[in-house]
Amino acid sequence: MKKASTSSETPGQIQISLELLVATIEAAKDSIMITTTELNEPGPTIVYVNPAFTRMTGYSLAETIGRNPRFLQGLETDRKVMDELRHKLSRKEVFCGKAVNYRKDGSTFVNEWHIKPIVTENSQISHFLAIQHDVTEREKAYQMLAESEKQRRQQAIMLEEQAAALENKNNALHEMLQQIQWEKQKVKQDNALNHTLNISEIILPILRKLKRKSSQVDQAYLTVLENSLRDLNSRFGRNLIERDFGLSPREVEIANMARQGLATKAIALTLNIAIGTVEIHRRNIRKKLGITNVEVNLTNYLQKL
Ligand SMILES: Cc1cc2nc3c(=O)[nH]c(=O)nc-3n(C[C@H](O)[C@H](O)[C@H](O)COP(=O)(O)O)c2cc1C
C-alpha cells in the first residue's frame, strides 16, 4: 500500500495510505475541487473533482477535468466576488466567498467556497484546493428572515406613527374639551349676569310702575311677584337655575313663595289656582329637589339653599 507521506515517520505514528485518503475524499458530502495554480485564462485547470461535485452541479468528472471553473458562471454571478477571489489567491491567501453558479441543467444555485493554496515543502504553491457547498436553501432562509425583519421594522414604524397621530388627536380632543368646559362656564356666567341685569334693570322698574297704578289686591300680588323676582335674582334663585333641578317656571314661582313662608292656601289664592294644584306642585318640587324624607319641611329646606 502507498503511503500518503514519503517523509520519515517515527515509530508509532499513524500511517495513512493514499488509497484511504482518496476513499475519504470520494465519500465526503462536501464538493472538493483541485486546480492548477495559473489564475489567468485558460487556467486555473481542474485536475480533480469528487462525486459530491457531480451531485451538486450535474457535471461528471470526465466532463470537468481539463476545464477551468469559470464554466460554472453566468449572468447572475457576482463579478466583484470573482475579483476578490483572484486578488486573494494571487497573494497566496485563503479565500472564502459565495456567488451564483449554474448547474449542467441550467438551474442556478448559490455556491460557497473555501479555497486554499497547497504549499509544498519548498514553499511553492503546487495547487489550489476548493471545498464547495450549495447554500441556496440557507440563503433563501436568510433572505426571508431579512424580509420579515424589514416588514417588522416597517410595521413598528407605522405603529409608532399611528401612536403619535393618536396622541396628537387625543391632545387636540383634550384641548377641545377644555375649551367646551370653559365656554360652558362662560355661558353660565353670562346667563346669570344677563338674567340679573334683565330683572333688576328692566322688569323690576316696570313692576314698580304697575304697582302704583294697580288696585290693592293686584298690588299684593305684584308685591309677591316683585319679592319672587328679587329672590330669583338672589343667590337662592341662581342656585335653583345653576344647579339645574329641572323645575318648571311655575314650580320656581311656587318654590319661591314657599321659601318666603307662604302657606299652600295663600299661594293658591295669590296665583288664583286650586289648593290641590299647589299641593301637586309642592310634591313635584320636593321630588325634583331630592327631598325623600317626609319629615323635612319644604320652606326650611328652600331657605337653606
Ligand atoms: C480551486 C478553485 C476553484 C474554483 N471554483 C469555482 C467555482 O466553483 N465556481 C466559480 O464560479 N468559480 C470558481 N473558481 C474561480 C474561477 O476559476 C476564476 O478563478 C475566477 O472567475 C477569477 O478569474 P477571472 O477574473 O479570470 O474571472 C475557482 C477557482 C479556483 C482556483
Coordinates of C-alpha atoms in Angstrom, one line a residue, residues 73-240:
Q73 CA -20.5 31.1 -14.0
G74 CA -23.3 33.0 -15.8
L75 CA -25.1 36.3 -15.9
E76 CA -26.1 36.2 -12.2
T77 CA -22.6 35.5 -11.0
D78 CA -21.3 38.4 -8.9
R79 CA -18.2 39.8 -10.7
K80 CA -16.9 41.6 -7.5
V81 CA -16.7 38.2 -5.8
M82 CA -14.5 36.8 -8.6
D83 CA -12.2 39.9 -8.5
E84 CA -11.8 39.4 -4.7
L85 CA -11.1 35.6 -5.3
R86 CA -8.4 36.4 -7.9
H87 CA -6.9 39.1 -5.6
K88 CA -6.7 36.8 -2.5
L89 CA -5.3 33.8 -4.4
S90 CA -2.7 35.9 -6.3
R91 CA -1.4 36.9 -2.8
K92 CA -1.4 33.2 -1.7
E93 CA -4.2 33.9 0.8
V94 CA -7.2 31.8 1.7
F95 CA -10.4 32.9 0.0
C96 CA -13.9 32.4 1.4
G97 CA -16.9 33.7 -0.6
K98 CA -20.2 32.8 -2.3
A99 CA -21.7 33.5 -5.7
V100 CA -24.4 32.3 -8.0
N101 CA -23.3 29.3 -10.2
Y102 CA -25.1 27.3 -12.9
R103 CA -25.7 23.6 -12.9
K104 CA -25.5 21.4 -16.1
D105 CA -29.3 21.6 -16.5
G106 CA -29.1 25.5 -16.4
S107 CA -30.6 25.9 -13.0
T108 CA -28.9 28.3 -10.6
F109 CA -27.5 27.6 -7.1
V110 CA -25.5 29.6 -4.5
N111 CA -22.0 28.2 -4.3
E112 CA -20.0 29.0 -1.2
W113 CA -16.2 28.2 -1.4
H114 CA -13.3 28.0 0.8
I115 CA -10.2 28.0 -1.4
K116 CA -6.7 27.3 0.0
P117 CA -3.3 27.3 -1.8
I118 CA -1.5 24.0 -1.3
V119 CA 2.1 24.9 -0.3
T120 CA 4.9 22.3 -1.0
E121 CA 7.8 21.5 1.3
N122 CA 10.0 24.1 -0.6
S123 CA 7.3 26.8 -0.1
Q124 CA 6.0 26.6 -3.6
I125 CA 2.3 26.6 -4.4
S126 CA 1.5 23.3 -6.2
H127 CA -2.3 23.5 -6.5
F128 CA -5.4 25.3 -5.2
L129 CA -7.9 23.2 -3.2
A130 CA -11.5 24.3 -3.0
I131 CA -14.2 23.0 -0.7
Q132 CA -17.7 24.0 -2.0
H133 CA -21.2 24.0 -0.6
D134 CA -24.6 24.5 -2.1
V135 CA -26.0 27.1 0.3
T136 CA -29.1 28.0 -1.8
E137 CA -31.6 27.0 0.9
R138 CA -29.7 28.8 3.7
E139 CA -29.5 32.0 1.6
K140 CA -33.3 31.8 0.8
A141 CA -33.9 31.4 4.6
Y142 CA -31.7 34.4 5.3
Q143 CA -33.5 36.4 2.6
M144 CA -36.9 35.5 4.1
L145 CA -35.7 36.4 7.6
A146 CA -34.3 39.7 6.3
E147 CA -37.6 40.4 4.5
S148 CA -39.7 39.6 7.6
E149 CA -37.4 41.7 9.7
K150 CA -37.8 44.6 7.2
Q151 CA -41.6 44.2 7.4
R152 CA -41.5 44.0 11.2
R153 CA -39.4 47.3 11.3
Q154 CA -41.8 48.9 8.8
Q155 CA -44.8 47.8 11.0
A156 CA -43.1 49.1 14.1
I157 CA -42.5 52.5 12.4
M158 CA -46.1 52.5 11.2
L159 CA -47.4 51.7 14.7
E160 CA -45.2 54.4 16.2
E161 CA -46.6 56.9 13.6
Q162 CA -50.2 55.8 14.4
A163 CA -49.5 56.1 18.1
A164 CA -48.1 59.6 17.6
A165 CA -51.1 60.6 15.5
L166 CA -53.5 59.2 18.1
E167 CA -51.7 61.1 20.8
N168 CA -52.0 64.3 18.8
K169 CA -55.7 63.6 18.3
N170 CA -56.0 62.9 22.0
N171 CA -54.3 66.1 22.9
A172 CA -56.5 68.1 20.4
L173 CA -59.6 66.4 21.9
H174 CA -58.4 67.2 25.4
E175 CA -57.9 70.9 24.4
M176 CA -61.3 70.9 22.7
L177 CA -63.0 69.5 25.8
Q178 CA -61.3 72.1 28.0
Q179 CA -62.4 74.8 25.6
I180 CA -66.0 73.5 25.7
Q181 CA -65.8 73.4 29.5
W182 CA -64.6 76.9 29.6
E183 CA -67.3 78.1 27.1
K184 CA -70.0 76.4 29.2
Q185 CA -68.7 78.1 32.3
K186 CA -68.7 81.4 30.5
V187 CA -72.2 80.9 29.1
K188 CA -73.4 80.1 32.6
Q189 CA -71.8 83.2 34.0
D190 CA -73.1 85.4 31.1
N191 CA -76.6 84.0 31.5
A192 CA -76.6 84.7 35.2
L193 CA -75.3 88.2 34.5
N194 CA -77.9 88.8 31.8
H195 CA -80.6 87.4 34.0
T196 CA -79.6 89.7 36.8
L197 CA -79.4 92.7 34.5
N198 CA -82.8 91.9 32.9
I199 CA -84.5 91.5 36.2
S200 CA -83.0 94.4 38.1
E201 CA -82.8 96.9 35.2
I202 CA -85.9 96.1 33.2
I203 CA -88.5 94.0 34.9
L204 CA -88.4 95.4 38.5
P205 CA -88.9 99.1 37.4
I206 CA -91.9 98.1 35.3
L207 CA -93.4 96.2 38.2
R208 CA -93.0 99.2 40.5
K209 CA -94.8 101.4 37.9
L210 CA -97.6 98.8 37.6
K211 CA -98.0 98.6 41.4
R212 CA -98.5 102.4 41.6
K213 CA -101.4 102.2 39.1
S214 CA -103.0 98.9 40.5
S215 CA -105.8 98.1 42.9
Q216 CA -105.0 96.9 46.4
V217 CA -105.5 93.2 45.5
D218 CA -103.3 93.4 42.5
Q219 CA -100.7 95.3 44.4
A220 CA -100.5 92.4 46.9
Y221 CA -99.9 90.0 44.1
L222 CA -97.4 92.3 42.4
T223 CA -95.5 92.6 45.7
V224 CA -95.2 88.8 45.9
L225 CA -94.1 88.8 42.3
E226 CA -91.6 91.6 43.0
N227 CA -90.2 89.7 46.0
S228 CA -90.1 86.5 44.0
L229 CA -88.1 88.2 41.2
R230 CA -85.7 89.7 43.7
D231 CA -85.3 86.3 45.3
L232 CA -84.7 84.7 41.9
N233 CA -82.1 87.3 41.4
S234 CA -80.5 86.4 44.7
R235 CA -78.1 83.6 45.5
F236 CA -81.2 81.3 46.0
G237 CA -82.5 82.0 42.5
R238 CA -79.2 81.4 40.9
N239 CA -78.8 78.3 42.9
L240 CA -82.1 77.0 41.6

